[in-house]
Amino acid sequence: MKYSKTALVILAAVSASLALAEDFKTIKGKEYKNAAIIRVESDGIVLKTKTGISKVYFIELPNDVQERFHPSPAKTATAQRQREPIKLEGWAAVMANRTAVVIFVVAGTIFIAGVVFAIVRRRFSMTSNDASKV
């Protein structure tokens, strides 16, 4: 008797999942056969088919399907907008700016040239002092 009840519960669960399965077709023509809707998100729906789990964005679905799941226009617009650029700080901000990089390289070159010039001048003056003593 218990086995028949268990079998009946399993049969009811399988038939309920088959009853909830639908066919979806995107505006580009891709078909999802016997797809069960796992969840509705702000930018699309997540479907489970025999081949796996897929997310279909609302912009890929026909208007009647979009209206059926009532995507919030504010959330959809937020999801579709481009990401804001990462705000750089410190050296990363300096190196992201081409003009700043050029100024940095030129300033570094001038500094190194000044140091080399000072060393050469000092050595030259030392050798000229040694020559005047003779």
Short mmCIF file of N, CA and C in Angstrom, two decimals, residues 22-35 47-52 54 56 60-62:
data_model
loop_
_atom_site.label_atom_id
_atom_site.label_comp_id
_atom_site.label_asym_id
_atom_site.label_seq_id
_atom_site.Cartn_x
_atom_site.Cartn_y
_atom_site.Cartn_z
N GLU A 22 7.04 24.61 -21.09
CA GLU A 22 6.55 25.36 -22.23
C GLU A 22 7.60 25.37 -23.33
N ASP A 23 7.18 25.78 -24.49
CA ASP A 23 8.10 26.00 -25.59
C ASP A 23 8.30 27.51 -25.74
N PHE A 24 9.56 27.93 -25.83
CA PHE A 24 9.88 29.34 -26.02
C PHE A 24 10.67 29.47 -27.32
N LYS A 25 10.42 30.57 -28.01
CA LYS A 25 11.17 30.85 -29.24
C LYS A 25 11.62 32.31 -29.17
N THR A 26 12.92 32.55 -29.37
CA THR A 26 13.45 33.90 -29.32
C THR A 26 13.16 34.61 -30.64
N ILE A 27 13.39 35.92 -30.66
CA ILE A 27 13.14 36.68 -31.89
C ILE A 27 14.16 36.32 -32.97
N LYS A 28 15.28 35.72 -32.58
CA LYS A 28 16.28 35.29 -33.56
C LYS A 28 16.02 33.87 -34.06
N GLY A 29 15.03 33.19 -33.48
CA GLY A 29 14.64 31.88 -33.97
C GLY A 29 15.10 30.70 -33.13
N LYS A 30 15.83 30.92 -32.07
CA LYS A 30 16.27 29.81 -31.23
C LYS A 30 15.09 29.30 -30.42
N GLU A 31 14.94 27.97 -30.37
CA GLU A 31 13.79 27.36 -29.70
C GLU A 31 14.23 26.62 -28.44
N TYR A 32 13.43 26.74 -27.41
CA TYR A 32 13.62 26.01 -26.17
C TYR A 32 12.38 25.14 -25.99
N LYS A 33 12.52 23.83 -26.21
CA LYS A 33 11.40 22.89 -26.13
C LYS A 33 11.27 22.35 -24.72
N ASN A 34 10.03 22.21 -24.26
CA ASN A 34 9.72 21.67 -22.93
C ASN A 34 10.56 22.33 -21.84
N ALA A 35 10.60 23.63 -21.87
CA ALA A 35 11.40 24.39 -20.90
C ALA A 35 10.56 24.74 -19.70
N LEU A 47 15.60 29.31 -17.75
CA LEU A 47 14.86 28.13 -18.20
C LEU A 47 15.68 26.87 -17.97
N LYS A 48 14.97 25.78 -17.68
CA LYS A 48 15.61 24.48 -17.55
C LYS A 48 15.03 23.57 -18.63
N THR A 49 15.91 23.05 -19.47
CA THR A 49 15.52 22.13 -20.52
C THR A 49 16.27 20.82 -20.32
N LYS A 50 16.03 19.87 -21.20
CA LYS A 50 16.73 18.59 -21.06
C LYS A 50 18.22 18.74 -21.35
N THR A 51 18.62 19.82 -22.05
CA THR A 51 20.03 20.03 -22.36
C THR A 51 20.75 20.84 -21.30
N GLY A 52 20.00 21.49 -20.39
CA GLY A 52 20.65 22.25 -19.33
C GLY A 52 19.84 23.47 -18.93
N SER A 54 19.46 27.62 -19.05
CA SER A 54 19.80 28.76 -19.89
C SER A 54 19.09 30.00 -19.37
N VAL A 56 17.52 33.49 -20.73
CA VAL A 56 17.07 34.18 -21.93
C VAL A 56 16.69 35.59 -21.52
N GLU A 60 15.49 39.41 -26.01
CA GLU A 60 15.54 38.32 -26.99
C GLU A 60 14.18 37.66 -27.18
N LEU A 61 13.22 37.97 -26.33
CA LEU A 61 11.91 37.32 -26.38
C LEU A 61 10.89 38.20 -27.08
N PRO A 62 9.87 37.60 -27.67
CA PRO A 62 8.79 38.38 -28.30
C PRO A 62 8.05 39.22 -27.26
#
